[in-house]
Short mmCIF file of N, CA and C in Angstrom, two decimals:
data_model
loop_
_atom_site.label_atom_id
_atom_site.label_comp_id
_atom_site.label_asym_id
_atom_site.label_seq_id
_atom_site.Cartn_x
_atom_site.Cartn_y
_atom_site.Cartn_z
N UNK A 1 0.86 -1.18 0.00
CA UNK A 1 0.00 0.00 0.00
C UNK A 1 0.90 1.24 0.00
N UNK A 2 0.60 2.20 -0.84
CA UNK A 2 1.42 3.39 -0.98
C UNK A 2 1.00 4.55 -0.08
N UNK A 3 0.14 4.30 0.88
CA UNK A 3 -0.36 5.35 1.75
C UNK A 3 0.75 5.86 2.67
N UNK A 4 0.88 7.17 2.75
CA UNK A 4 1.90 7.81 3.58
C UNK A 4 1.63 7.51 5.06
N UNK A 5 2.68 7.23 5.79
CA UNK A 5 2.57 6.92 7.22
C UNK A 5 2.63 8.23 8.01
N UNK A 6 1.60 8.54 8.80
CA UNK A 6 1.60 9.79 9.57
C UNK A 6 2.67 9.75 10.68
N UNK A 7 3.48 10.77 10.71
CA UNK A 7 4.54 10.88 11.72
C UNK A 7 3.96 10.89 13.14
N UNK A 8 2.78 11.50 13.29
CA UNK A 8 2.19 11.58 14.64
C UNK A 8 1.91 10.19 15.21
N UNK A 9 1.50 9.26 14.36
CA UNK A 9 1.24 7.90 14.83
C UNK A 9 2.54 7.20 15.21
N UNK A 10 3.56 7.40 14.42
CA UNK A 10 4.86 6.79 14.73
C UNK A 10 5.40 7.37 16.04
N UNK A 11 5.21 8.68 16.23
CA UNK A 11 5.65 9.30 17.49
C UNK A 11 4.93 8.69 18.69
N UNK A 12 3.65 8.39 18.54
CA UNK A 12 2.91 7.75 19.64
C UNK A 12 3.50 6.38 19.96
N UNK A 13 3.85 5.63 18.93
CA UNK A 13 4.44 4.30 19.14
C UNK A 13 5.82 4.43 19.78
N UNK A 14 6.58 5.44 19.40
CA UNK A 14 7.90 5.65 20.01
C UNK A 14 7.75 6.03 21.47
N UNK A 15 6.75 6.83 21.79
CA UNK A 15 6.52 7.18 23.20
C UNK A 15 6.16 5.93 24.02
N UNK A 16 5.42 5.01 23.42
CA UNK A 16 5.12 3.75 24.11
C UNK A 16 6.42 2.96 24.32
N UNK A 17 7.25 2.90 23.28
CA UNK A 17 8.53 2.19 23.38
C UNK A 17 9.42 2.79 24.45
N UNK A 18 9.30 4.08 24.62
CA UNK A 18 10.10 4.80 25.61
C UNK A 18 9.80 4.36 27.04
N UNK A 19 8.68 3.68 27.23
CA UNK A 19 8.31 3.19 28.57
C UNK A 19 8.87 1.80 28.86
N UNK A 20 9.50 1.19 27.89
CA UNK A 20 10.07 -0.15 28.09
C UNK A 20 11.20 -0.08 29.11
N UNK A 21 11.42 -1.16 29.83
CA UNK A 21 12.52 -1.16 30.80
C UNK A 21 13.87 -1.13 30.10
N UNK A 22 14.84 -0.51 30.75
CA UNK A 22 16.22 -0.53 30.27
C UNK A 22 17.14 -0.50 31.48
N UNK A 23 18.32 -1.06 31.32
CA UNK A 23 19.28 -1.13 32.42
C UNK A 23 19.58 0.27 32.95
N UNK A 24 19.36 0.45 34.23
CA UNK A 24 19.58 1.75 34.90
C UNK A 24 18.84 2.89 34.21
N UNK A 25 17.79 2.56 33.49
CA UNK A 25 16.98 3.53 32.74
C UNK A 25 17.83 4.40 31.82
N UNK A 26 18.86 3.81 31.25
CA UNK A 26 19.76 4.58 30.38
C UNK A 26 19.17 4.82 28.99
N UNK A 27 18.27 3.97 28.57
CA UNK A 27 17.63 4.10 27.26
C UNK A 27 18.67 4.43 26.18
N UNK A 28 19.58 3.49 25.94
CA UNK A 28 20.71 3.74 25.06
C UNK A 28 20.40 3.57 23.57
N UNK A 29 19.28 4.09 23.13
CA UNK A 29 18.88 3.90 21.74
C UNK A 29 18.14 5.13 21.25
N UNK A 30 18.09 5.25 19.95
CA UNK A 30 17.34 6.31 19.29
C UNK A 30 16.63 5.71 18.08
N UNK A 31 15.52 6.30 17.73
CA UNK A 31 14.77 5.88 16.55
C UNK A 31 14.97 6.92 15.45
N UNK A 32 15.61 6.50 14.38
CA UNK A 32 15.78 7.37 13.21
C UNK A 32 14.68 6.99 12.23
N UNK A 33 13.73 7.86 12.07
CA UNK A 33 12.58 7.61 11.21
C UNK A 33 12.88 8.22 9.84
N UNK A 34 12.88 7.38 8.83
CA UNK A 34 13.24 7.80 7.48
C UNK A 34 12.01 7.75 6.60
N UNK A 35 11.55 8.92 6.15
CA UNK A 35 10.43 8.96 5.21
C UNK A 35 10.71 9.86 4.01
N UNK A 36 11.86 10.50 3.97
CA UNK A 36 12.27 11.26 2.80
C UNK A 36 12.58 10.26 1.69
N UNK A 37 11.90 10.35 0.55
CA UNK A 37 12.06 9.32 -0.50
C UNK A 37 13.50 9.06 -0.94
N UNK A 38 14.29 10.10 -1.08
CA UNK A 38 15.67 9.92 -1.53
C UNK A 38 16.52 9.19 -0.49
N UNK A 39 16.43 9.62 0.76
CA UNK A 39 17.18 8.97 1.82
C UNK A 39 16.65 7.56 2.07
N UNK A 40 15.34 7.41 1.99
CA UNK A 40 14.71 6.10 2.19
C UNK A 40 15.23 5.08 1.18
N UNK A 41 15.36 5.47 -0.06
CA UNK A 41 15.87 4.56 -1.09
C UNK A 41 17.29 4.10 -0.76
N UNK A 42 18.11 5.01 -0.26
CA UNK A 42 19.49 4.66 0.10
C UNK A 42 19.53 3.72 1.29
N UNK A 43 18.76 4.04 2.32
CA UNK A 43 18.77 3.24 3.56
C UNK A 43 18.14 1.88 3.32
N UNK A 44 17.04 1.83 2.57
CA UNK A 44 16.35 0.56 2.33
C UNK A 44 17.19 -0.41 1.52
N UNK A 45 18.15 0.11 0.77
CA UNK A 45 19.00 -0.76 -0.05
C UNK A 45 20.14 -1.40 0.75
N UNK A 46 20.37 -0.94 1.98
CA UNK A 46 21.53 -1.43 2.74
C UNK A 46 21.34 -2.80 3.40
N UNK A 47 20.28 -3.04 4.16
CA UNK A 47 20.20 -4.35 4.82
C UNK A 47 19.86 -5.46 3.86
N UNK A 48 20.27 -6.66 4.19
CA UNK A 48 19.88 -7.81 3.39
C UNK A 48 18.45 -8.20 3.74
N UNK A 49 17.89 -9.07 2.95
CA UNK A 49 16.57 -9.59 3.27
C UNK A 49 15.41 -8.73 2.83
N UNK A 50 15.66 -7.66 2.06
CA UNK A 50 14.57 -6.81 1.60
C UNK A 50 14.40 -6.85 0.09
N UNK A 51 15.15 -7.71 -0.55
CA UNK A 51 15.08 -7.80 -2.02
C UNK A 51 13.66 -8.14 -2.45
N UNK A 52 13.17 -7.35 -3.37
CA UNK A 52 11.84 -7.58 -3.89
C UNK A 52 10.77 -6.69 -3.29
N UNK A 53 11.03 -6.14 -2.12
CA UNK A 53 10.03 -5.23 -1.55
C UNK A 53 10.61 -3.92 -1.04
N UNK A 54 11.91 -3.71 -1.21
CA UNK A 54 12.53 -2.48 -0.68
C UNK A 54 11.94 -1.22 -1.29
N UNK A 55 11.48 -1.27 -2.53
CA UNK A 55 10.91 -0.08 -3.17
C UNK A 55 9.48 0.19 -2.68
N UNK A 56 8.87 -0.77 -2.03
CA UNK A 56 7.51 -0.59 -1.51
C UNK A 56 7.46 -0.18 -0.05
N UNK A 57 8.60 0.10 0.55
CA UNK A 57 8.65 0.51 1.96
C UNK A 57 8.38 2.01 2.05
N UNK A 58 7.26 2.42 2.68
CA UNK A 58 6.95 3.85 2.76
C UNK A 58 7.72 4.59 3.86
N UNK A 59 8.18 3.83 4.85
CA UNK A 59 8.92 4.43 5.96
C UNK A 59 9.82 3.36 6.54
N UNK A 60 11.03 3.75 6.89
CA UNK A 60 11.92 2.81 7.57
C UNK A 60 12.41 3.45 8.86
N UNK A 61 12.43 2.66 9.89
CA UNK A 61 12.96 3.09 11.17
C UNK A 61 14.27 2.36 11.38
N UNK A 62 15.31 3.13 11.62
CA UNK A 62 16.61 2.55 11.93
C UNK A 62 16.84 2.80 13.41
N UNK A 63 17.00 1.72 14.16
CA UNK A 63 17.22 1.83 15.59
C UNK A 63 18.72 1.90 15.83
N UNK A 64 19.13 2.96 16.50
CA UNK A 64 20.54 3.23 16.73
C UNK A 64 20.85 3.06 18.21
N UNK A 65 21.91 2.32 18.52
CA UNK A 65 22.37 2.16 19.89
C UNK A 65 23.48 3.14 20.20
N UNK A 66 23.45 3.68 21.40
CA UNK A 66 24.45 4.65 21.83
C UNK A 66 25.38 4.03 22.88
N UNK A 67 26.57 3.69 22.44
CA UNK A 67 27.54 3.09 23.36
C UNK A 67 28.01 4.07 24.43
N UNK A 68 27.85 5.35 24.23
CA UNK A 68 28.29 6.32 25.23
C UNK A 68 27.38 6.35 26.46
N UNK A 69 26.33 5.54 26.46
CA UNK A 69 25.46 5.45 27.64
C UNK A 69 26.13 4.65 28.76
N UNK A 70 27.23 4.00 28.45
CA UNK A 70 27.90 3.13 29.42
C UNK A 70 29.36 3.52 29.56
N UNK A 71 29.89 3.34 30.73
CA UNK A 71 31.28 3.71 30.99
C UNK A 71 32.21 2.50 30.96
N UNK A 72 31.66 1.31 30.91
CA UNK A 72 32.49 0.11 30.99
C UNK A 72 32.27 -0.77 29.76
N UNK A 73 33.34 -1.30 29.23
CA UNK A 73 33.27 -2.16 28.05
C UNK A 73 32.36 -3.36 28.25
N UNK A 74 32.27 -3.84 29.49
CA UNK A 74 31.46 -5.03 29.76
C UNK A 74 29.99 -4.82 29.41
N UNK A 75 29.56 -3.56 29.33
CA UNK A 75 28.16 -3.25 29.06
C UNK A 75 27.87 -2.99 27.58
N UNK A 76 28.84 -3.23 26.70
CA UNK A 76 28.70 -2.85 25.30
C UNK A 76 27.55 -3.56 24.59
N UNK A 77 27.09 -4.67 25.12
CA UNK A 77 25.99 -5.39 24.47
C UNK A 77 24.62 -5.02 25.03
N UNK A 78 24.59 -4.22 26.06
CA UNK A 78 23.32 -3.86 26.68
C UNK A 78 22.46 -3.04 25.72
N UNK A 79 23.09 -2.32 24.79
CA UNK A 79 22.28 -1.55 23.83
C UNK A 79 21.34 -2.46 23.05
N UNK A 80 21.77 -3.69 22.78
CA UNK A 80 20.95 -4.62 22.01
C UNK A 80 19.78 -5.15 22.84
N UNK A 81 20.03 -5.42 24.09
CA UNK A 81 18.97 -5.92 24.97
C UNK A 81 17.94 -4.84 25.23
N UNK A 82 18.41 -3.67 25.63
CA UNK A 82 17.48 -2.58 25.94
C UNK A 82 16.68 -2.16 24.70
N UNK A 83 17.35 -2.05 23.57
CA UNK A 83 16.64 -1.66 22.36
C UNK A 83 15.64 -2.73 21.94
N UNK A 84 15.96 -3.99 22.14
CA UNK A 84 15.03 -5.06 21.78
C UNK A 84 13.76 -4.99 22.61
N UNK A 85 13.88 -4.69 23.88
CA UNK A 85 12.69 -4.52 24.72
C UNK A 85 11.84 -3.37 24.20
N UNK A 86 12.47 -2.27 23.89
CA UNK A 86 11.75 -1.11 23.37
C UNK A 86 11.16 -1.40 21.99
N UNK A 87 11.91 -2.11 21.15
CA UNK A 87 11.45 -2.37 19.79
C UNK A 87 10.20 -3.23 19.76
N UNK A 88 10.13 -4.21 20.62
CA UNK A 88 8.92 -5.04 20.65
C UNK A 88 7.73 -4.20 21.09
N UNK A 89 7.95 -3.34 22.07
CA UNK A 89 6.88 -2.44 22.50
C UNK A 89 6.47 -1.52 21.35
N UNK A 90 7.45 -1.01 20.63
CA UNK A 90 7.19 -0.14 19.48
C UNK A 90 6.34 -0.86 18.43
N UNK A 91 6.72 -2.09 18.10
CA UNK A 91 6.01 -2.84 17.09
C UNK A 91 4.57 -3.16 17.51
N UNK A 92 4.38 -3.50 18.76
CA UNK A 92 3.03 -3.77 19.26
C UNK A 92 2.20 -2.49 19.28
N UNK A 93 2.82 -1.37 19.66
CA UNK A 93 2.11 -0.09 19.67
C UNK A 93 1.68 0.30 18.26
N UNK A 94 2.54 0.05 17.27
CA UNK A 94 2.15 0.34 15.88
C UNK A 94 0.87 -0.39 15.51
N UNK A 95 0.76 -1.65 15.92
CA UNK A 95 -0.44 -2.44 15.60
C UNK A 95 -1.69 -1.81 16.20
N UNK A 96 -1.59 -1.23 17.39
CA UNK A 96 -2.76 -0.60 18.01
C UNK A 96 -3.16 0.67 17.26
N UNK A 97 -2.25 1.19 16.46
CA UNK A 97 -2.49 2.40 15.68
C UNK A 97 -2.81 2.07 14.22
N UNK A 98 -3.10 0.79 13.95
CA UNK A 98 -3.46 0.29 12.63
C UNK A 98 -2.31 0.41 11.61
N UNK A 99 -1.10 0.36 12.13
CA UNK A 99 0.09 0.32 11.28
C UNK A 99 0.74 -1.05 11.44
N UNK A 100 1.50 -1.43 10.46
CA UNK A 100 2.21 -2.70 10.53
C UNK A 100 3.70 -2.44 10.41
N UNK A 101 4.48 -3.43 10.82
CA UNK A 101 5.92 -3.30 10.74
C UNK A 101 6.52 -4.64 10.32
N UNK A 102 7.73 -4.56 9.84
CA UNK A 102 8.48 -5.76 9.49
C UNK A 102 9.90 -5.54 9.98
N UNK A 103 10.32 -6.36 10.92
CA UNK A 103 11.69 -6.23 11.41
C UNK A 103 12.64 -6.73 10.33
N UNK A 104 13.72 -6.00 10.17
CA UNK A 104 14.69 -6.31 9.14
C UNK A 104 16.03 -6.54 9.82
N UNK A 105 16.58 -7.69 9.61
CA UNK A 105 17.85 -8.03 10.22
C UNK A 105 18.93 -7.05 9.78
N UNK A 106 19.73 -6.62 10.73
CA UNK A 106 20.89 -5.80 10.40
C UNK A 106 22.12 -6.65 10.65
N UNK A 107 22.82 -7.05 9.61
CA UNK A 107 23.96 -7.94 9.78
C UNK A 107 25.17 -7.22 10.37
N UNK A 108 25.92 -7.91 11.14
CA UNK A 108 27.15 -7.36 11.73
C UNK A 108 28.27 -7.51 10.70
N UNK A 109 28.22 -6.67 9.68
CA UNK A 109 29.17 -6.71 8.57
C UNK A 109 29.80 -5.32 8.49
N UNK A 110 31.10 -5.27 8.59
CA UNK A 110 31.81 -4.00 8.72
C UNK A 110 31.51 -3.00 7.59
N UNK A 111 31.54 -3.44 6.35
CA UNK A 111 31.32 -2.47 5.26
C UNK A 111 29.91 -1.91 5.28
N UNK A 112 28.90 -2.70 5.71
CA UNK A 112 27.54 -2.19 5.83
C UNK A 112 27.42 -1.21 7.00
N UNK A 113 28.11 -1.52 8.09
CA UNK A 113 28.14 -0.60 9.23
C UNK A 113 28.65 0.77 8.78
N UNK A 114 29.73 0.77 8.02
CA UNK A 114 30.33 2.03 7.54
C UNK A 114 29.39 2.76 6.59
N UNK A 115 28.70 2.00 5.72
CA UNK A 115 27.76 2.63 4.79
C UNK A 115 26.61 3.30 5.53
N UNK A 116 26.06 2.59 6.55
CA UNK A 116 24.96 3.16 7.32
C UNK A 116 25.45 4.36 8.11
N UNK A 117 26.64 4.24 8.68
CA UNK A 117 27.22 5.34 9.45
C UNK A 117 27.35 6.60 8.58
N UNK A 118 27.83 6.40 7.37
CA UNK A 118 27.99 7.53 6.45
C UNK A 118 26.64 8.07 5.99
N UNK A 119 25.72 7.20 5.63
CA UNK A 119 24.42 7.61 5.12
C UNK A 119 23.62 8.40 6.15
N UNK A 120 23.65 7.93 7.41
CA UNK A 120 22.88 8.60 8.47
C UNK A 120 23.71 9.57 9.29
N UNK A 121 24.98 9.72 8.92
CA UNK A 121 25.89 10.62 9.65
C UNK A 121 25.94 10.27 11.14
N UNK A 122 26.15 8.99 11.41
CA UNK A 122 26.23 8.52 12.79
C UNK A 122 27.56 8.93 13.41
N UNK A 123 27.54 9.03 14.72
CA UNK A 123 28.76 9.32 15.47
C UNK A 123 29.49 8.01 15.74
N UNK A 124 30.74 8.09 16.11
CA UNK A 124 31.57 6.89 16.30
C UNK A 124 31.05 5.98 17.41
N UNK A 125 30.32 6.51 18.37
CA UNK A 125 29.80 5.70 19.47
C UNK A 125 28.42 5.11 19.16
N UNK A 126 27.92 5.33 17.95
CA UNK A 126 26.59 4.84 17.59
C UNK A 126 26.69 3.61 16.70
N UNK A 127 25.78 2.66 16.94
CA UNK A 127 25.72 1.42 16.17
C UNK A 127 24.30 1.17 15.72
N UNK A 128 24.17 0.72 14.50
CA UNK A 128 22.85 0.30 14.02
C UNK A 128 22.50 -1.01 14.70
N UNK A 129 21.30 -1.07 15.26
CA UNK A 129 20.84 -2.29 15.94
C UNK A 129 19.93 -3.09 15.03
N UNK A 130 18.96 -2.42 14.44
CA UNK A 130 18.06 -3.09 13.51
C UNK A 130 17.31 -2.05 12.70
N UNK A 131 16.67 -2.52 11.66
CA UNK A 131 15.82 -1.69 10.83
C UNK A 131 14.41 -2.26 10.86
N UNK A 132 13.44 -1.40 10.65
CA UNK A 132 12.05 -1.84 10.57
C UNK A 132 11.34 -1.09 9.45
N UNK A 133 10.66 -1.81 8.61
CA UNK A 133 9.78 -1.18 7.64
C UNK A 133 8.46 -0.91 8.35
N UNK A 134 7.89 0.26 8.10
CA UNK A 134 6.62 0.64 8.73
C UNK A 134 5.68 1.12 7.64
N UNK A 135 4.43 0.67 7.73
CA UNK A 135 3.42 1.09 6.76
C UNK A 135 2.08 0.49 7.10
N UNK A 136 1.19 0.57 6.16
CA UNK A 136 -0.14 -0.02 6.33
C UNK A 136 -0.14 -1.41 5.70
N UNK A 137 -0.76 -2.33 6.39
CA UNK A 137 -0.85 -3.69 5.86
C UNK A 137 -1.79 -3.72 4.66
N UNK A 138 -1.48 -4.58 3.73
CA UNK A 138 -2.35 -4.81 2.58
C UNK A 138 -3.50 -5.69 3.07
N UNK A 139 -4.74 -5.20 3.02
CA UNK A 139 -5.86 -6.00 3.52
C UNK A 139 -6.04 -7.32 2.77
N UNK A 140 -5.53 -7.39 1.54
CA UNK A 140 -5.61 -8.61 0.75
C UNK A 140 -4.33 -9.44 0.86
N UNK A 141 -3.34 -8.90 1.54
CA UNK A 141 -2.05 -9.57 1.65
C UNK A 141 -2.11 -10.81 2.52
N UNK A 142 -1.14 -11.65 2.34
CA UNK A 142 -1.06 -12.88 3.12
C UNK A 142 0.26 -12.89 3.90
N UNK A 143 0.25 -13.61 4.99
CA UNK A 143 1.45 -13.74 5.80
C UNK A 143 1.93 -15.17 5.70
N UNK A 144 3.18 -15.32 5.37
CA UNK A 144 3.74 -16.67 5.26
C UNK A 144 3.73 -17.34 6.63
N UNK A 145 3.37 -18.61 6.65
CA UNK A 145 3.34 -19.36 7.90
C UNK A 145 4.73 -19.90 8.19
N UNK A 146 5.15 -19.71 9.42
CA UNK A 146 6.45 -20.22 9.86
C UNK A 146 6.23 -20.94 11.18
N UNK A 147 6.34 -22.24 11.15
CA UNK A 147 6.12 -23.05 12.35
C UNK A 147 7.11 -22.66 13.44
N UNK A 148 6.61 -22.49 14.63
CA UNK A 148 7.45 -22.15 15.78
C UNK A 148 7.83 -23.43 16.53
N UNK A 149 8.87 -23.35 17.28
CA UNK A 149 9.33 -24.52 18.04
C UNK A 149 8.35 -24.86 19.15
N UNK A 150 8.30 -26.13 19.49
CA UNK A 150 7.42 -26.60 20.56
C UNK A 150 7.85 -26.03 21.90
N UNK A 151 6.89 -25.90 22.80
CA UNK A 151 7.15 -25.43 24.15
C UNK A 151 8.21 -26.27 24.82
N UNK A 152 8.13 -27.57 24.67
CA UNK A 152 9.11 -28.45 25.32
C UNK A 152 10.54 -28.23 24.82
N UNK A 153 10.68 -27.70 23.63
CA UNK A 153 12.00 -27.43 23.10
C UNK A 153 12.57 -26.12 23.65
N UNK A 154 11.72 -25.11 23.79
CA UNK A 154 12.22 -23.79 24.20
C UNK A 154 12.14 -23.54 25.71
N UNK A 155 11.51 -24.45 26.47
CA UNK A 155 11.33 -24.22 27.90
C UNK A 155 11.82 -25.43 28.70
N UNK A 156 12.58 -25.15 29.74
CA UNK A 156 12.93 -26.19 30.73
C UNK A 156 12.75 -25.56 32.11
N UNK A 157 12.45 -26.39 33.05
CA UNK A 157 12.36 -25.96 34.44
C UNK A 157 13.54 -26.55 35.20
N UNK A 158 14.13 -25.75 36.01
CA UNK A 158 15.25 -26.16 36.87
C UNK A 158 16.29 -26.76 36.01
#
């Protein structure tokens, strides 16, 4: 669907995400919302896994982690945990606003990191965590079925 995504709705979802828990309430992430067509085309072409639908993405959100939120190297991975908690909240909030999202894997590949850094003018302490396509769902569209693992496989007690 080519319908423009209202920024006000995305802002509401980001405010919901902002309520997610984070270590020491540092909230070491930012949401870069891309809806400028020229910049969107550049950003949408960077991650893998979007071949065939990258031109149909009306808005992309790039979640950026801020390593400067921590003073110790041991905490360098907390940006991924905290952002993941917020991102799930963001995605669920979008659904309540009649918007849909598609999480897009961001590979840990050095040349792509540099390209995103240059494209979005990121600072040296910032890392791309993930990308999300945001838009309106096609009412006639279908969702591919992907069997999930059994409870007994993913859960153990003691």
